[in-house]
Tab-separated table of C-alpha atoms in Angstrom:
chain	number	residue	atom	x	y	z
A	1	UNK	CA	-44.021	136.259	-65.119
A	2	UNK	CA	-43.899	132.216	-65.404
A	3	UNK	CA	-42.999	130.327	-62.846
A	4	UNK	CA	-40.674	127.503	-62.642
A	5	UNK	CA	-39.983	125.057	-60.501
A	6	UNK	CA	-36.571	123.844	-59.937
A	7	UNK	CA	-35.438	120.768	-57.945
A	8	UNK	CA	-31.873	120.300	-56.213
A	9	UNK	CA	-31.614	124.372	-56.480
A	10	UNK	CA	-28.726	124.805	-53.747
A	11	UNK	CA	-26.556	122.113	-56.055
A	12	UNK	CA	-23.878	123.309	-58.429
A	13	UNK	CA	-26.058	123.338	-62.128
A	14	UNK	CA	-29.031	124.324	-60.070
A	15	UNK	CA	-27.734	127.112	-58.437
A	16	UNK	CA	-26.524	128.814	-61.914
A	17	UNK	CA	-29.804	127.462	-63.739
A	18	UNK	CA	-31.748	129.383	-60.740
A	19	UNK	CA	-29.329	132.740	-60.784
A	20	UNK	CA	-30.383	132.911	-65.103
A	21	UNK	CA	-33.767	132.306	-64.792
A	22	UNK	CA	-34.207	135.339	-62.206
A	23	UNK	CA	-32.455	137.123	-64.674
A	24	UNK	CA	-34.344	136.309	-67.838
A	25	UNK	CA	-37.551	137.224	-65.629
A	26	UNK	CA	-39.041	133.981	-64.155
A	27	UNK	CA	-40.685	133.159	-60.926
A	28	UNK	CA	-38.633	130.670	-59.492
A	29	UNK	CA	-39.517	127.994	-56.702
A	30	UNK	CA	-36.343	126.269	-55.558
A	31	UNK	CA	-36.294	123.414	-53.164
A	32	UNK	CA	-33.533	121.206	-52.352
A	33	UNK	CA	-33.019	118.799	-49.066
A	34	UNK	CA	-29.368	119.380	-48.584
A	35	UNK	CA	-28.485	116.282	-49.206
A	36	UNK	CA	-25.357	115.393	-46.891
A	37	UNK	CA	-22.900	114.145	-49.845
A	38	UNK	CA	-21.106	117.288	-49.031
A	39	UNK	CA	-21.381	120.381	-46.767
A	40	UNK	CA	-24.068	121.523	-46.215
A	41	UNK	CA	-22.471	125.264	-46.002
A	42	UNK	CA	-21.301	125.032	-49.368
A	43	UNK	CA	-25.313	125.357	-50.514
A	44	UNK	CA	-25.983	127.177	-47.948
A	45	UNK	CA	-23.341	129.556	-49.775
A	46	UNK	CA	-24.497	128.713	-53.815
A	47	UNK	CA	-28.434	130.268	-52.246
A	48	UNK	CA	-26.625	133.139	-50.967
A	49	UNK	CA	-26.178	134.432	-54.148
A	50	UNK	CA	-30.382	135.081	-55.047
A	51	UNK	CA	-31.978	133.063	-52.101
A	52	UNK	CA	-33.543	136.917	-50.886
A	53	UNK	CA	-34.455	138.023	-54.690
A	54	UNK	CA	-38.191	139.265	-54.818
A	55	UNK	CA	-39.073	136.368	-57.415
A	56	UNK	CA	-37.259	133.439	-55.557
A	57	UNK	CA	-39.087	131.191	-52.953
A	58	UNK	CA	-36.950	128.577	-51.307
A	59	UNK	CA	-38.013	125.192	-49.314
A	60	UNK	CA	-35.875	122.543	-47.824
A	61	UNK	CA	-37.849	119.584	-49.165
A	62	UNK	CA	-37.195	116.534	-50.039
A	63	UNK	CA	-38.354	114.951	-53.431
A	64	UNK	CA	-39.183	111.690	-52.149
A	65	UNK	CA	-41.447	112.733	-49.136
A	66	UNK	CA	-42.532	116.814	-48.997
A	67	UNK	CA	-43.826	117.695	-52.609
A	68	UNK	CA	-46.771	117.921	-51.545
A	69	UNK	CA	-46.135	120.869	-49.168
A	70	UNK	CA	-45.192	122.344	-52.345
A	71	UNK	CA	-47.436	125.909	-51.995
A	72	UNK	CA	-50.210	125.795	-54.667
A	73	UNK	CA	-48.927	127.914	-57.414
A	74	UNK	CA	-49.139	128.434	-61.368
A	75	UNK	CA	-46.129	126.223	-62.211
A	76	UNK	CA	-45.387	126.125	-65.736
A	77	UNK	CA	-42.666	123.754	-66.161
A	78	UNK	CA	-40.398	121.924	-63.778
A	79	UNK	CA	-36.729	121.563	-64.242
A	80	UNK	CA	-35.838	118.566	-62.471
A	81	UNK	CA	-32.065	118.269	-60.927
A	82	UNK	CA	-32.069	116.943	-58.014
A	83	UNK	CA	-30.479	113.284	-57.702
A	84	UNK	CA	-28.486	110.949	-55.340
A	85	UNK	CA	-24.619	112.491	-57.146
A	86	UNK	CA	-21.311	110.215	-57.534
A	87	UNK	CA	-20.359	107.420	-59.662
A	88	UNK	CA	-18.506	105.664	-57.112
A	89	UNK	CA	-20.536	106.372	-54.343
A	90	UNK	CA	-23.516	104.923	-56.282
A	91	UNK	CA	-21.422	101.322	-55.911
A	92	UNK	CA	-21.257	101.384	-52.136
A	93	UNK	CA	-24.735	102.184	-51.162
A	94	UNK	CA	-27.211	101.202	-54.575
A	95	UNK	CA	-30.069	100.992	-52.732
A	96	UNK	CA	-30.097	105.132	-51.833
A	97	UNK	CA	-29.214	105.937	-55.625
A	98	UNK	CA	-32.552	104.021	-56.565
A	99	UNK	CA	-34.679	105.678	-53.927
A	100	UNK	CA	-33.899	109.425	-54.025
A	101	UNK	CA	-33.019	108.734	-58.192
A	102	UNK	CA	-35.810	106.574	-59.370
A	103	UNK	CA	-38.283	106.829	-56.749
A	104	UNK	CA	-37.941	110.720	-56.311
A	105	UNK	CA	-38.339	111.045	-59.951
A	106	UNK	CA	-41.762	109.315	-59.628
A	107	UNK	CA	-42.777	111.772	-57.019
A	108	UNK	CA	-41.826	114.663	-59.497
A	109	UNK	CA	-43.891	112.907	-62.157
A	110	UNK	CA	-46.541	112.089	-59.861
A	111	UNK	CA	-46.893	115.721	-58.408
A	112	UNK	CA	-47.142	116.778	-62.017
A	113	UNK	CA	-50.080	115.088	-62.260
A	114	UNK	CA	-51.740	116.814	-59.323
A	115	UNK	CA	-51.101	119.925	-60.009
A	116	UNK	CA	-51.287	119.936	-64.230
A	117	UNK	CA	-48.087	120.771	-64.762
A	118	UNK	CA	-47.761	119.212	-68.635
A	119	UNK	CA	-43.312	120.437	-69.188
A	120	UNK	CA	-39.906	119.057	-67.774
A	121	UNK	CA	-36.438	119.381	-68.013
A	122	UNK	CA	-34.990	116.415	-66.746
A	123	UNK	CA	-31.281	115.991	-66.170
A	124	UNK	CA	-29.849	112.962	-67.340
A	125	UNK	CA	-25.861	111.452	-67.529
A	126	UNK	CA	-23.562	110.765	-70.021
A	127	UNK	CA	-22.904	107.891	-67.540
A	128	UNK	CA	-25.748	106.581	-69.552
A	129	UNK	CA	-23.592	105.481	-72.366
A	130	UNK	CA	-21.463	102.723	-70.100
A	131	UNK	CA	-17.949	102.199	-71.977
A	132	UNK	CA	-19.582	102.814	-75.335
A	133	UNK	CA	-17.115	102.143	-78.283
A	134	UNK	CA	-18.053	103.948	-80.508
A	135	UNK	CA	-17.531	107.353	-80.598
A	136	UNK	CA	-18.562	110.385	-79.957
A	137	UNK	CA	-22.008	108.900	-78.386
A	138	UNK	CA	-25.243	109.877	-80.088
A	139	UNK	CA	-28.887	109.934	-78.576
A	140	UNK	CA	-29.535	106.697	-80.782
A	141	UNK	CA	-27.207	104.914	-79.568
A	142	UNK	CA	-27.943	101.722	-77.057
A	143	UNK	CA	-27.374	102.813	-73.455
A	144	UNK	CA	-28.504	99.234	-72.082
A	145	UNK	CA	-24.848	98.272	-70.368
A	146	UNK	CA	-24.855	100.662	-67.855
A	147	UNK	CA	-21.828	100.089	-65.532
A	148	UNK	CA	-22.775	101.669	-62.225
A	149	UNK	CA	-25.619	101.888	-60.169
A	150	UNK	CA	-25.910	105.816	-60.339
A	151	UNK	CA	-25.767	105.148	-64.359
A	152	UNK	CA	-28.608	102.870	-64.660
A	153	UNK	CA	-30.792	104.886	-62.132
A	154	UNK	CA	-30.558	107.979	-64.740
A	155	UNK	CA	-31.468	105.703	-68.007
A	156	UNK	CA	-34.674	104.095	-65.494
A	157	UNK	CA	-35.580	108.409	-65.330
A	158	UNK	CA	-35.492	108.590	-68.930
A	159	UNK	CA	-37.177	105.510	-69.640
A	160	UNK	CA	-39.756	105.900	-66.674
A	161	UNK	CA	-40.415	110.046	-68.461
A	162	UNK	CA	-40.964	108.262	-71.938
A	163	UNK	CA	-43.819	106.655	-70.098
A	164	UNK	CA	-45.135	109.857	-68.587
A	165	UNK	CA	-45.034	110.994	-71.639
A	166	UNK	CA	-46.701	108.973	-73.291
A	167	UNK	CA	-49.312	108.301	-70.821
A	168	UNK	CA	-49.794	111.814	-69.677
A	169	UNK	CA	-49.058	113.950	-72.829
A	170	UNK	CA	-46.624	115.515	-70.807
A	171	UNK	CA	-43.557	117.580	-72.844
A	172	UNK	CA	-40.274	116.064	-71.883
A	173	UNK	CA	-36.471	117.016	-72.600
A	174	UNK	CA	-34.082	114.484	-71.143
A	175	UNK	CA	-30.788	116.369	-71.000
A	176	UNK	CA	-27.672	114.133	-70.635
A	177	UNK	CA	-24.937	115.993	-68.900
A	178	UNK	CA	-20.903	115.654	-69.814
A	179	UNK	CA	-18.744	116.184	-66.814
A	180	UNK	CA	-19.835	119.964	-65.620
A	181	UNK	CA	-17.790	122.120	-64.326
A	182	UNK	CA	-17.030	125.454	-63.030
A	183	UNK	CA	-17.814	127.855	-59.960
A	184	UNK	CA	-19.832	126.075	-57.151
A	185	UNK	CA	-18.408	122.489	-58.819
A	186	UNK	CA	-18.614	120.001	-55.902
A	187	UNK	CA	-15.911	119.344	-53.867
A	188	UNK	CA	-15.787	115.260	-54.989
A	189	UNK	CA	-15.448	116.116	-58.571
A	190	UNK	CA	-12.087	115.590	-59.928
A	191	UNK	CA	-11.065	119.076	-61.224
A	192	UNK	CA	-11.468	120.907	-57.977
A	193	UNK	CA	-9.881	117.931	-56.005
A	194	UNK	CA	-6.946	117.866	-58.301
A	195	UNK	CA	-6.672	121.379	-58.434
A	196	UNK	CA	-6.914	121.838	-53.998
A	197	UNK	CA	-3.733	119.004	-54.270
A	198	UNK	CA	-2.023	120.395	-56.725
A	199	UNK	CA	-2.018	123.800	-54.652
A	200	UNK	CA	-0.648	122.445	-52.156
A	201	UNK	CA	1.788	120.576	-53.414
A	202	UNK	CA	0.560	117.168	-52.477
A	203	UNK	CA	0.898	114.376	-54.762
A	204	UNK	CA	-2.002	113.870	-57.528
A	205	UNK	CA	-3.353	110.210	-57.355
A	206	UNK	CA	-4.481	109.336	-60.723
A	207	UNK	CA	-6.175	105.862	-61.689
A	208	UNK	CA	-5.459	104.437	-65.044
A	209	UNK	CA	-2.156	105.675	-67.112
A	210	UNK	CA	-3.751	108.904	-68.064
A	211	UNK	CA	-5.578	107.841	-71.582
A	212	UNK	CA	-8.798	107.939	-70.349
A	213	UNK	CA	-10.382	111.213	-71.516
A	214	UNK	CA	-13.971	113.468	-70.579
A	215	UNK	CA	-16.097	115.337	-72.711
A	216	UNK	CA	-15.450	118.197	-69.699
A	217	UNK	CA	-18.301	121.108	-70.191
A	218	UNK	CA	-17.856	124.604	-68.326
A	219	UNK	CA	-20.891	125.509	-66.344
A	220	UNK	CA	-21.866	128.500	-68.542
A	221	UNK	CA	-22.573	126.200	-71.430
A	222	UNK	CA	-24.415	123.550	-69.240
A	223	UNK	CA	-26.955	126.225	-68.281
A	224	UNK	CA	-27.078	127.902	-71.475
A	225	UNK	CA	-28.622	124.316	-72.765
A	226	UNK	CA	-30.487	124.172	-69.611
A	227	UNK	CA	-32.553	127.339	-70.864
A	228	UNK	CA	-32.620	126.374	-74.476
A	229	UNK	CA	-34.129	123.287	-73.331
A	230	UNK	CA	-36.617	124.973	-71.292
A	231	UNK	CA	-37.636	127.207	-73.659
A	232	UNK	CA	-37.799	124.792	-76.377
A	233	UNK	CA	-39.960	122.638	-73.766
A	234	UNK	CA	-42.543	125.478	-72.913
A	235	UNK	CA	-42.941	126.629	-76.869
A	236	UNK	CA	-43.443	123.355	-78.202
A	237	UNK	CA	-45.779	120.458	-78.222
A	238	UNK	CA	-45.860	116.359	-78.290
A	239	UNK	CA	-42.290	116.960	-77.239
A	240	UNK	CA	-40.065	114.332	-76.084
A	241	UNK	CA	-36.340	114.561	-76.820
A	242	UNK	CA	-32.991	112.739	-75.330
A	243	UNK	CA	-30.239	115.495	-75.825
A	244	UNK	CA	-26.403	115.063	-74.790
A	245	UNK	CA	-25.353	118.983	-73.415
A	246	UNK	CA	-21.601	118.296	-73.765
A	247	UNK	CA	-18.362	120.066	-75.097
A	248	UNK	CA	-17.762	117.689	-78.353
A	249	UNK	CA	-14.368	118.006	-77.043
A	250	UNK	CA	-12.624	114.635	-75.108
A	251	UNK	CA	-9.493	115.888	-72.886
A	252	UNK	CA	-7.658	113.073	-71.454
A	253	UNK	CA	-6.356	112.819	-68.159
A	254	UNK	CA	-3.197	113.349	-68.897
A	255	UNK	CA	-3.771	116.850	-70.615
A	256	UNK	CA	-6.283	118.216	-68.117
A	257	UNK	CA	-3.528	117.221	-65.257
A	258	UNK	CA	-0.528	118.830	-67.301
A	259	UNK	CA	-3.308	121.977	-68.024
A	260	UNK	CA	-4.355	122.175	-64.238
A	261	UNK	CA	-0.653	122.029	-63.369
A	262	UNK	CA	0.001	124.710	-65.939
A	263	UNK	CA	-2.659	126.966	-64.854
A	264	UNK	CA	-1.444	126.850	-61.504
A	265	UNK	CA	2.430	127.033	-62.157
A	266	UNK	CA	3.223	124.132	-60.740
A	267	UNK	CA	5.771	121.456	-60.813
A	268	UNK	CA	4.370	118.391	-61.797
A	269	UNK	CA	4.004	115.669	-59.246
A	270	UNK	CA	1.739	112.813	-60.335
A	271	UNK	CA	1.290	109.224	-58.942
A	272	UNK	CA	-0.584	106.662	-61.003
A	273	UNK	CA	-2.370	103.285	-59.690
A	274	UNK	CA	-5.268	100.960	-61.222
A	275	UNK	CA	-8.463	102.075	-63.072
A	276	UNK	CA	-11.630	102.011	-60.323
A	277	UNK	CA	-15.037	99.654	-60.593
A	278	UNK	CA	-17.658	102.128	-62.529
A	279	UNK	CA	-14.935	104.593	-64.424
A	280	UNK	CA	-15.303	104.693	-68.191
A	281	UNK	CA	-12.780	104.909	-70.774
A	282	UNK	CA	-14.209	108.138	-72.416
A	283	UNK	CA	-16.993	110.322	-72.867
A	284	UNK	CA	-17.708	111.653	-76.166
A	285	UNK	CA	-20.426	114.132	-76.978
A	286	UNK	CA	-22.308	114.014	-80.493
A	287	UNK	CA	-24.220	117.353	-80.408
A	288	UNK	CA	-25.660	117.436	-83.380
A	289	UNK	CA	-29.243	117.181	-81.709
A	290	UNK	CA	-28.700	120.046	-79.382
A	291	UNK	CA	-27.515	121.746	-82.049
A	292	UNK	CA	-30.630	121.406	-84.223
A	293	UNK	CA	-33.383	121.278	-81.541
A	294	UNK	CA	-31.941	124.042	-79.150
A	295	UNK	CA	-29.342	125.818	-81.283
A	296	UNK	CA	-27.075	125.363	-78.428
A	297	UNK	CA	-23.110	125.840	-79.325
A	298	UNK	CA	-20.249	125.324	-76.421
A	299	UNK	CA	-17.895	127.629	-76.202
A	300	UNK	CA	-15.534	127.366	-74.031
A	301	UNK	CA	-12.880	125.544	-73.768
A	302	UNK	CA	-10.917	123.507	-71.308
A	303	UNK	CA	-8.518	126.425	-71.228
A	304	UNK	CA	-10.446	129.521	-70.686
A	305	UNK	CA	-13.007	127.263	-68.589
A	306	UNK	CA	-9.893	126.213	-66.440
A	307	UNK	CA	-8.664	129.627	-65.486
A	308	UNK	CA	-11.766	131.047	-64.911
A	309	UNK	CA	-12.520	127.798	-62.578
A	310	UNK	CA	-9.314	129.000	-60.427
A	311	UNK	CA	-9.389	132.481	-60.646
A	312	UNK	CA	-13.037	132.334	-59.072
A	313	UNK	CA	-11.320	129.487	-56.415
A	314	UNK	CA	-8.966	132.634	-55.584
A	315	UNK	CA	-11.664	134.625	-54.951
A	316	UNK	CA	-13.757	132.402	-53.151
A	317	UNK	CA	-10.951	130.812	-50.854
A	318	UNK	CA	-13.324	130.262	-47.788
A	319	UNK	CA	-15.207	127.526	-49.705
């Protein structure tokens, strides 16, 4: 039974990535600082779901500080996911975003070291890609214009592991994330917030006039690349890949809203005002790479992943 290690594991992807890996038949070691971006309660909730499985050892740690009160173990691979979250929060308080993003990220690497731990999983951002114009985005494109500080702290992880890997000889899979989301999304991400005011019946806020448009990926196929990845990772050798984990999909704003509104038979109800500092146009995923290296293949779309998204909201209403 390997056993991985797995960073931010009371977060939304790291909650899922933890639940599969229990289920495929790893050891997992999850720790995660609880982070105050949002309630605490709400990860307190996502452990609840495996924190007392028999192969599942929790510690509130922080990345930046406590790895190494990390119990000595046979760790075979880490998968590394916990970060300083928010685009626009990233633009009020940079300095955090570099610490817990960049510096924690040097801890992880560093603690590799000690303990000869030689694979990661690294989760990246298609925030990466700034307002890229051409579309969709490929790996090989330039990500040097990123446009907010949470952006440019996820292309210094993947530049810093490229290092790391080379120095180190140390397998590597960046994994660059298209809008997630899903059961356990965060409370700050736009689906679930349109989808609580839309409820309601409270006006929807939206910023722009609707054209801008997200490569949104349900959960399910998130962590379904997360494991590819992984296995990929531990299999191989002189690995190290950037790979975009999104939908290939763009929905605009306009059609997720009208969806949303749909799904929740609704009357529509929609104020627009101006585009915010740090929001880009579109994201776009080429997954042509993910394809190839990790024979990964989204399925489901904005749709299905919509109503399933509510239907587990009306069975979860206490969150």
């Amino acid at each position: 039974m390997d056993t991985i290690l797995v960073t931010g594991c009371a977060g939304f992807i790291g909650s899922h990535v933890c639940e599969l890996l229990l289920a495929k038949g790893f050891k997992v070691i999850g720790i995660d600082n609880f982070d105050p971006f949002y309630n605490r309660t709400l990860k307190e909730q996502n452990l609840n779901n495996f924190l007392h499985h028999a192969a599942f050892d929790f510690y509130e740690y922080d990345i930046c500080t406590d790895l190494d009160r990390v119990p000595e173990a046979d760790i075979k691979a880490v998968i590394h996911l916990a970060a300083k979250a928010g685009v626009r929060p990233s633009l009020q308080n940079p300095t955090s975003y570099i610490h817990t993003n960049i510096v924690g990220t040097q801890q992880i690497q560093d603690f590799m070291l000690k303990r000869g731990i030689t694979k990661l999983v690294f989760a990246s951002s298609s925030s990466v890609y700034g307002n890229n114009k051409k579309v969709p985005f490929a790996e090989s494109d330039v990500v040097d214009y990123p446009i907010s500080p949470y952006a440019f702290t996820k292309k210094a992880g993947e530049l810093m592991n490229y290092t790391f890997h080379h120095l180190h000889q140390v397998d590597i899979i960046n994994l660059r994330f298209f809008t997630v989301y899903g059961p356990r999304q965060r409370p700050d991400l736009a689906i679930n917030k349109f989808i609580q005011l839309i409820k309601y019946n409270k006006t929807l806020t939206l910023f722009g006039d609707g054209s801008t448009a997200r490569d949104y990926t349900y959960i399910d196929d998130t962590v379904k690349g997360i494991y590819a990845a992984l296995q990929y990772c531990m299999q191989e050798s002189n690995v190290y890949a950037i790979v975009n984990l999104g939908n290939k999909t763009p929905v605009t704003l306009n059609e997720l809203v009208d969806e949303i509104y749909r799904v929740l038979n609704k009357q529509k109800n929609v104020l627009f005002e101006e585009m915010q500092p740090g929001d880009v146009d579109i994201t776009f995923a080429d997954i042509t790479v993910a394809k190839n290296l990790l024979n990964y293949t989204p399925t489901v779309s904005i749709e299905e992943g919509l109503s399933k998204y509510v239907s587990w909201l009306d069975d979860n209403q206490n969150r």
